[in-house]
Structures are given as structure tokens and as C-alpha cells.
Coordinates of C-alpha atoms in Angstrom, one line a residue:
M1 CA 71.5 144.9 82.8
N2 CA 72.4 141.5 81.2
F3 CA 76.2 141.8 81.9
P4 CA 76.1 140.9 85.7
I5 CA 74.0 137.8 84.8
K6 CA 76.5 136.8 82.1
Q7 CA 79.4 137.4 84.5
C8 CA 77.7 135.3 87.2
N9 CA 77.2 132.4 84.7
M10 CA 80.9 132.7 83.7
S11 CA 81.9 132.6 87.3
K12 CA 79.8 129.5 87.9
S13 CA 81.3 127.9 84.8
Y14 CA 84.9 128.4 86.1
L15 CA 83.9 127.3 89.6
F16 CA 82.5 124.1 88.2
R17 CA 85.7 123.5 86.2
Y18 CA 87.9 124.0 89.3
I19 CA 85.7 121.6 91.4
V20 CA 85.9 118.9 88.7
L21 CA 89.7 119.4 88.4
F22 CA 90.0 119.1 92.2
L23 CA 88.0 115.9 92.4
I24 CA 90.0 114.4 89.5
S25 CA 93.2 115.3 91.2
L26 CA 92.0 113.8 94.5
S27 CA 90.8 110.6 92.8
F28 CA 93.8 110.3 90.5
C29 CA 96.6 111.1 93.0
F30 CA 97.7 107.5 93.4
C31 CA 99.4 107.5 90.0
A32 CA 99.6 111.1 88.7
N33 CA 101.9 112.8 91.1
E34 CA 105.3 111.3 91.9
A35 CA 106.9 114.2 93.7
F36 CA 108.2 112.3 96.7
V37 CA 109.6 108.7 96.9
E38 CA 111.9 109.2 99.9
F39 CA 111.5 107.1 103.0
K40 CA 109.7 108.4 106.1
P41 CA 112.1 108.7 109.0
V42 CA 112.5 105.5 111.0
L43 CA 112.2 106.3 114.6
S44 CA 115.0 104.0 115.9
H45 CA 117.3 104.8 118.8
S46 CA 119.9 102.3 117.8
P47 CA 121.9 101.7 114.6
C48 CA 120.2 99.5 112.0
N49 CA 123.1 97.1 111.8
K50 CA 121.5 93.9 113.3
S51 CA 120.9 90.6 111.7
W52 CA 118.0 88.1 112.0
K53 CA 118.4 84.7 110.4
N54 CA 119.2 85.5 106.7
L55 CA 118.4 89.2 107.0
E56 CA 120.9 92.0 107.6
N57 CA 120.9 95.8 108.4
L58 CA 117.9 95.6 110.6
C59 CA 116.8 98.0 113.3
E60 CA 115.9 97.0 116.8
E61 CA 112.2 97.4 116.0
D62 CA 112.6 94.9 113.1
I63 CA 114.2 92.3 115.3
E64 CA 111.4 92.7 117.8
D65 CA 108.8 92.3 115.1
L66 CA 110.4 89.4 113.3
S67 CA 110.9 87.6 116.6
S68 CA 107.1 87.7 117.3
N69 CA 105.2 84.5 117.1
F70 CA 101.9 84.6 115.3
S71 CA 100.0 81.4 114.5
F72 CA 97.6 82.5 111.9
W73 CA 98.7 79.7 109.5
K74 CA 100.2 76.4 110.5
D75 CA 101.6 74.1 107.9
V76 CA 99.9 76.2 105.2
D77 CA 101.3 76.8 101.8
P78 CA 101.6 80.6 101.7
E79 CA 100.5 80.6 98.1
K80 CA 97.1 79.5 99.3
I81 CA 96.7 82.6 101.5
S82 CA 94.5 84.9 99.6
A83 CA 94.0 88.7 100.0
E84 CA 90.4 87.9 101.0
Q85 CA 91.7 85.7 103.9
L86 CA 93.9 88.5 105.1
T87 CA 91.0 90.9 105.0
T88 CA 88.9 88.5 107.1
L89 CA 91.7 88.2 109.7
L90 CA 92.1 92.0 109.8
R91 CA 88.4 92.5 110.4
T92 CA 88.4 90.1 113.3
G93 CA 90.7 92.3 115.3
N94 CA 94.2 91.6 114.1
S95 CA 96.4 94.5 113.2
I96 CA 97.8 95.1 109.7
D97 CA 101.4 95.0 111.1
S98 CA 100.9 91.6 112.8
L99 CA 99.5 90.2 109.6
S100 CA 102.4 91.6 107.6
I101 CA 104.9 90.0 110.0
A102 CA 103.1 86.7 109.9
Y103 CA 102.8 86.8 106.1
F104 CA 106.5 87.5 105.8
Q105 CA 107.4 84.7 108.3
T106 CA 105.3 82.2 106.4
W107 CA 107.1 82.9 103.2
A108 CA 110.5 83.2 104.7
N109 CA 110.1 79.8 106.5
L110 CA 109.1 78.1 103.3
P111 CA 112.1 75.9 102.3
R112 CA 112.3 77.3 98.8
S113 CA 112.1 81.0 99.8
S114 CA 114.4 80.4 102.7
K115 CA 117.0 78.9 100.3
I116 CA 116.9 82.1 98.2
L117 CA 117.4 84.3 101.3
E118 CA 120.3 82.1 102.3
F119 CA 121.8 82.4 98.8
L120 CA 121.5 86.2 98.9
K121 CA 123.3 86.4 102.3
D122 CA 126.5 85.5 100.5
R123 CA 125.8 87.7 97.5
K124 CA 128.8 89.9 98.1
K125 CA 131.3 87.1 97.4
L126 CA 131.5 87.7 93.7
K127 CA 133.2 85.2 91.5
R128 CA 134.6 86.0 88.1
D129 CA 132.7 83.1 86.6
S130 CA 129.4 84.7 87.8
I131 CA 130.3 88.0 86.3
L132 CA 131.0 86.4 82.9
E133 CA 127.9 84.2 83.1
R134 CA 125.6 87.2 83.6
R135 CA 126.8 88.7 80.3
K136 CA 125.3 85.7 78.4
Y137 CA 121.8 87.1 79.2
F138 CA 119.8 90.0 77.8
I139 CA 117.6 91.6 80.4
A140 CA 114.5 93.1 78.7
I141 CA 112.7 95.5 81.0
I142 CA 108.9 96.0 80.9
P143 CA 108.4 99.4 82.6
G144 CA 105.6 100.5 84.8
M145 CA 102.8 102.9 84.1
F146 CA 103.7 106.6 83.6
Y147 CA 107.3 105.7 83.3
K148 CA 108.1 108.5 81.0
D149 CA 106.4 111.2 83.1
N150 CA 107.5 109.9 86.5
P151 CA 111.0 108.4 86.1
I152 CA 111.8 109.3 89.8
T153 CA 109.9 106.2 90.9
G154 CA 112.1 103.9 89.0
A155 CA 109.2 102.7 86.8
D156 CA 111.3 103.4 83.7
G157 CA 113.8 100.7 84.8
A158 CA 116.7 103.2 85.1
P159 CA 117.9 102.0 88.5
V160 CA 118.1 98.4 87.1
R161 CA 119.7 99.5 83.9
N162 CA 122.4 101.4 85.8
I163 CA 123.3 98.3 87.7
L164 CA 123.3 96.1 84.6
D165 CA 125.3 98.7 82.6
S166 CA 127.9 98.9 85.4
Q167 CA 128.5 95.1 85.0
G168 CA 128.4 95.1 81.2
I169 CA 125.2 93.0 81.2
P170 CA 123.2 93.5 77.9
N171 CA 119.8 95.2 78.6
G172 CA 117.1 97.5 77.3
N173 CA 113.5 98.5 77.7
I174 CA 110.6 97.0 75.7
Q175 CA 109.1 100.1 74.1
I176 CA 105.5 99.9 75.4
D177 CA 103.1 102.9 75.7
Q178 CA 103.3 104.3 79.2
V179 CA 99.5 104.6 79.2
G180 CA 98.8 101.7 76.8
S181 CA 96.0 99.2 77.4
L182 CA 96.7 95.6 78.3
E183 CA 95.8 94.5 74.8
E184 CA 98.2 97.1 73.2
N185 CA 101.1 96.6 75.5
S186 CA 100.9 92.8 75.4
E187 CA 101.0 92.9 71.6
Q188 CA 104.2 95.0 71.8
I189 CA 105.7 92.5 74.2
C190 CA 104.7 89.5 72.1
N191 CA 106.2 91.2 69.0
F192 CA 109.4 91.9 70.9
I193 CA 109.8 88.3 71.9
K194 CA 108.9 87.0 68.4
S195 CA 111.5 89.2 66.8
Y196 CA 114.2 88.8 69.4
N197 CA 117.3 87.4 67.6
R198 CA 120.2 88.3 69.8
S199 CA 122.7 85.7 70.8
E200 CA 122.1 86.2 74.6
H201 CA 119.4 84.3 76.4
L202 CA 116.4 86.4 77.2
I203 CA 115.2 87.3 80.8
L204 CA 112.1 89.5 81.2
Y205 CA 112.1 92.0 84.1
S206 CA 108.8 93.7 84.9
T207 CA 107.8 96.2 87.5
S208 CA 104.3 97.3 88.7
K209 CA 101.9 97.6 85.8
G210 CA 104.6 96.1 83.5
G211 CA 103.7 92.9 85.4
S212 CA 100.1 93.3 84.4
D213 CA 101.1 93.7 80.7
F214 CA 103.4 90.6 80.8
K215 CA 100.8 88.5 82.5
Y216 CA 98.3 89.5 79.7
A217 CA 101.0 88.8 77.1
I218 CA 101.4 85.2 78.4
S219 CA 97.7 84.7 78.0
K220 CA 98.0 85.9 74.4
C221 CA 101.3 84.3 73.1
G222 CA 102.6 82.1 75.9
N223 CA 101.7 79.0 73.9
K224 CA 103.5 80.1 70.8
D225 CA 106.8 78.4 69.9
Y226 CA 108.7 81.6 69.9
F227 CA 107.8 82.2 73.5
S228 CA 110.4 79.6 74.5
K229 CA 113.0 82.3 74.0
V230 CA 112.0 83.7 77.4
K231 CA 114.1 81.8 79.9
A232 CA 112.9 83.6 83.0
W233 CA 110.5 86.3 84.3
L234 CA 111.5 88.5 87.2
N235 CA 108.2 89.9 88.5
V236 CA 108.8 92.8 90.9
A237 CA 105.7 94.3 92.6
G238 CA 103.4 93.3 89.8
L239 CA 99.8 94.5 89.7
L240 CA 98.8 91.0 88.6
K241 CA 95.2 91.2 89.8
G242 CA 94.8 94.9 89.7
T243 CA 94.3 97.1 92.7
P244 CA 91.3 98.1 94.9
L245 CA 92.6 101.7 94.5
M246 CA 91.2 101.8 91.0
T247 CA 88.1 100.0 92.1
H248 CA 87.4 102.7 94.6
R249 CA 87.8 105.4 92.0
S250 CA 85.5 103.8 89.5
D251 CA 82.8 102.0 91.5
S252 CA 80.0 104.4 90.7
L253 CA 78.7 106.1 87.6
I254 CA 79.6 109.6 88.8
K255 CA 83.2 108.5 89.6
R256 CA 83.6 107.0 86.2
L257 CA 82.2 110.1 84.6
I258 CA 84.6 112.3 86.5
L259 CA 87.5 110.1 85.4
R260 CA 86.4 109.9 81.8
I261 CA 86.2 113.7 81.6
G262 CA 89.3 114.5 83.7
I263 CA 91.9 111.9 82.9
P264 CA 92.5 113.2 79.3
I265 CA 93.4 116.6 80.9
Y266 CA 96.5 114.8 82.2
G267 CA 97.2 113.2 78.8
Y268 CA 96.2 109.8 80.1
R269 CA 93.5 107.3 79.2
F270 CA 90.5 106.1 81.2
D271 CA 90.4 102.6 79.6
S272 CA 94.0 101.8 80.6
L273 CA 93.4 102.8 84.2
Y274 CA 90.0 101.1 84.4
E275 CA 91.5 97.8 83.4
L276 CA 93.4 97.9 86.7
R277 CA 90.4 97.6 88.9
K278 CA 90.2 94.6 91.1
T279 CA 86.8 93.1 90.2
E280 CA 85.5 89.7 88.9
D281 CA 85.0 91.2 85.5
S282 CA 88.5 92.8 85.3
P283 CA 90.7 91.5 82.5
L284 CA 93.3 90.7 85.2
S285 CA 91.0 88.7 87.5
Q286 CA 91.8 85.3 86.0
D287 CA 94.9 83.3 87.0
I288 CA 97.2 82.2 84.2
E289 CA 99.7 79.3 84.0
S290 CA 103.3 80.2 83.2
P291 CA 105.0 78.2 80.4
S292 CA 107.0 75.3 81.9
S293 CA 110.1 76.5 79.9
M294 CA 110.2 79.8 81.9
Y295 CA 111.5 80.2 85.4
V296 CA 109.5 82.7 87.5
L297 CA 110.7 84.6 90.5
N298 CA 108.3 86.9 92.3
V299 CA 110.0 89.7 94.3
L300 CA 107.6 90.6 97.0
G301 CA 108.1 93.6 99.2
I302 CA 106.5 93.2 102.7
P303 CA 106.5 96.4 104.7
M304 CA 105.4 97.5 108.1
A305 CA 103.6 100.8 108.2
R306 CA 106.8 102.5 109.4
H307 CA 108.6 101.3 106.3
I308 CA 106.3 102.9 103.8
S309 CA 107.8 105.8 101.7
F310 CA 106.2 109.2 101.6
R311 CA 105.0 108.4 98.1
G312 CA 103.3 105.2 99.1
F313 CA 101.8 106.1 102.4
P314 CA 98.5 107.7 101.2
N315 CA 97.6 104.6 99.1
Y316 CA 98.9 102.3 101.8
S317 CA 96.6 103.9 104.3
E318 CA 93.6 103.5 101.9
L319 CA 94.4 99.8 101.2
A320 CA 95.0 99.1 104.9
V321 CA 91.3 98.3 105.4
Y322 CA 91.9 95.2 103.3
G323 CA 95.1 94.1 104.9
P324 CA 98.9 93.9 104.1
N325 CA 99.8 95.8 101.0
D326 CA 102.8 97.5 99.4
G327 CA 101.2 100.9 98.8
L328 CA 99.6 100.0 95.5
T329 CA 98.4 96.5 95.6
L330 CA 97.5 93.8 98.1
L331 CA 100.4 91.5 98.8
P332 CA 99.0 88.1 97.6
D333 CA 97.8 89.8 94.4
A334 CA 101.5 90.5 93.4
I335 CA 102.4 86.9 93.0
Q336 CA 102.4 84.8 89.9
S337 CA 101.3 81.3 91.0
G338 CA 103.7 78.5 90.5
G339 CA 106.8 80.7 90.7
D340 CA 109.3 81.1 93.5
V341 CA 108.8 83.9 95.9
L342 CA 111.5 86.2 97.4
P343 CA 110.0 88.0 100.4
L344 CA 111.9 91.3 101.0
W345 CA 111.3 92.7 104.4
A346 CA 110.8 96.5 104.8
N347 CA 110.2 97.2 101.0
D348 CA 107.1 98.9 99.7
H349 CA 106.0 99.1 96.1
Y350 CA 108.8 101.4 95.1
F351 CA 111.5 98.9 96.2
L352 CA 114.1 101.6 97.1
K353 CA 116.2 98.9 99.0
F354 CA 116.1 96.7 95.9
R355 CA 118.3 99.2 94.2
D356 CA 121.4 97.9 96.1
P357 CA 123.6 96.5 93.3
S358 CA 124.8 93.5 95.3
L359 CA 121.2 92.5 96.2
F360 CA 119.9 92.8 92.6
L361 CA 122.9 91.0 91.1
G362 CA 122.5 88.3 93.7
V363 CA 118.9 87.9 92.6
L364 CA 120.0 87.7 89.0
D365 CA 122.6 85.0 89.8
W366 CA 119.8 83.0 91.5
V367 CA 117.6 83.4 88.4
I368 CA 120.4 82.3 86.1
Q369 CA 121.2 79.3 88.3
N370 CA 117.6 78.2 88.0
I371 CA 117.4 78.7 84.3
K372 CA 120.1 76.2 83.9
K373 CA 118.0 73.6 85.8
K374 CA 115.2 73.9 83.4

């Protein structure tokens, strides 16, 4: 007589487990599943071979968008435009695409950023001197979160390493924990810089959460004498102020409880993810000042909704209530203040178009040119 009751209890137990796993998967999907990174089809009836100012390989729709005239900001330093201001403009009736266009135009029209875009327009004219000069630098890559489990996203730095290897440019990854905390990974980065003794000059390249780790490292050891070894920081899609995606998934006790129970099932850590929330008490909430000896270039992808990859679209849609984003963070939150900004039209967080060798090497040439001016 007791067996049916026991069987019923067991069924409820398994049902509860399945429900918990489902909720965890739902709340954790923005970083746990990297199955697709391909672009969505661009519905264009004409070849994407048009140009606009310094930009090439544009579709008809891109030309139409970039030729639009929005007057949200006049004579405003784009670095002063905050994510909160974009949210306000969005909630007063402006579309996310119109704000993205205006944000791109504001950066592209800034003399310094415009100069970078002009420089890159001639990037295919390689000179032997440039090729030899690049080999005087070691590119240390700070990978993104889950880079070992999800290399398809490029978070492991493989696309960059392949380009560098093809040119004989010394490079390598800084061996941080793919799920390490800011404190742990920043210590690894500081130790790497401290012990760096190669003859080549040192350039740090970070992507996604790697940018968070390096920002934190600057706050820890940026004032040390050995930090002067770092000649430049190439910040690509950095999560420098966290992301509202993590805030949404941890803004209540029940959500945090579900994550605390479920994240270890994936082999990950709650504390490392919780640090990426965008709140006033987040360890990433404070701005930091970069050492004057280090040149900083922020590579900022600015996509329209149609440019978002399959992988980025669910998170892009969720973040769209706040304004322009790259599919993982709000655009102004990916910029290290005081650095130059390279706005790249039609790129989302995964920067598939940044994997073009001539573009990346052109950016590297620009960085090296500015290191010499320091």
C-alpha cells in the first residue's frame, strides 16, 4: 500500500529537478549555449558592394541608414553619452535602430575616430616596413568567459591568433580561468605582466569578459612600475560595466537561489557570473583611469537589429528595452574612458567581420603607430 505513495513522491522529486534545470537553462542561456554564431540572412536585393565615406562593402539598406540625419546630439562629445541617456531617448519614442545610427554617426564624425577610419580605408596597401614592425610586438590575448567550452565564438582568441601567426607576429593567451572571478583573473594578469621578460614590446588584447578582467587588473596593479611594460590595450567588446542580462537573472532572491543551485551543474561558478551584473554595488561599476604610458583603443561594434547574429539575437532583444547594444552589453558600457574609439558598423558582440585579416592588421598598425607617439 505504501509503494504507490513512494512512487508518487519520487515522480514529484524528478519533476522538481526537471523544472529547476529548465529554469536554469532559460536564465543561463546567454552564456552557456554557443551553438550558433552565424549571421542572420540580410534581406538585400542588391550586392553589398557600396561605399559611404570611409566604409566599404555596404548594402543599400546601410547606405540609406547612414545617410539619415538624426539630431539627438549636437556638438556633444560622444564619450559623454551614457547608457542611461540612450534609455531615456528610447522611452520617449525613438527606435533602437535610429539611436544606433545616431550613436555611430556621432563617433564616426569625431575627428579622432574619423582619422582611424580613414587610416583603415588604405589598410590593404601593406608595406614591408609595417610587416617587420609588427614583429617587434608580442600580442597577449585575454580570452573571454567560457573560452575553453565555447571556442566557436572566438572567445579563446583563435581567430586573432591565426591572423597573427600568418604574419609571424609573436602572440599567446594569458592563462586565466575561463570561469575565474575578477579578483583571481586580475591576479593572473598582473603576474603575467610582472614576469614578462621577452624582447618584444607588449600589447594586451582583450575580448568580452577579458576586458572586465583587465579593467580590474588595472585597478590592482596599474600603478606598479612593472605595468609600464604594457604599451597598449586593444579593448574589443569589453564588458567594462557588466551587463543588465546578469542583473535580470539575479535581481531577486529566488533567481539567485536557482542560479546558485544550478550553475554548478554546468561546471561554472555563481560568484564569477554575479560580478557581471550592472548595479551600483557591482565591482565593475566604478570608472578607472588608464595609465598614461598605455595607449587604449576601444573597438566598438555598432549593429542594427538586422546585423545581429543568431547567437546574439535573443540577448539583443532582451537588452533592446535599454537601447543600443551589441547582444551582450550596452554600447557606452563597452568603452574605456580616455581611450580612442573605433566604431565598426554592422558588428555585434561576436565581431565576425573583425576577423578579416586586413582589417585587424590595419588596426594593429594604428595601435603601433600611436605607441610610438607615447
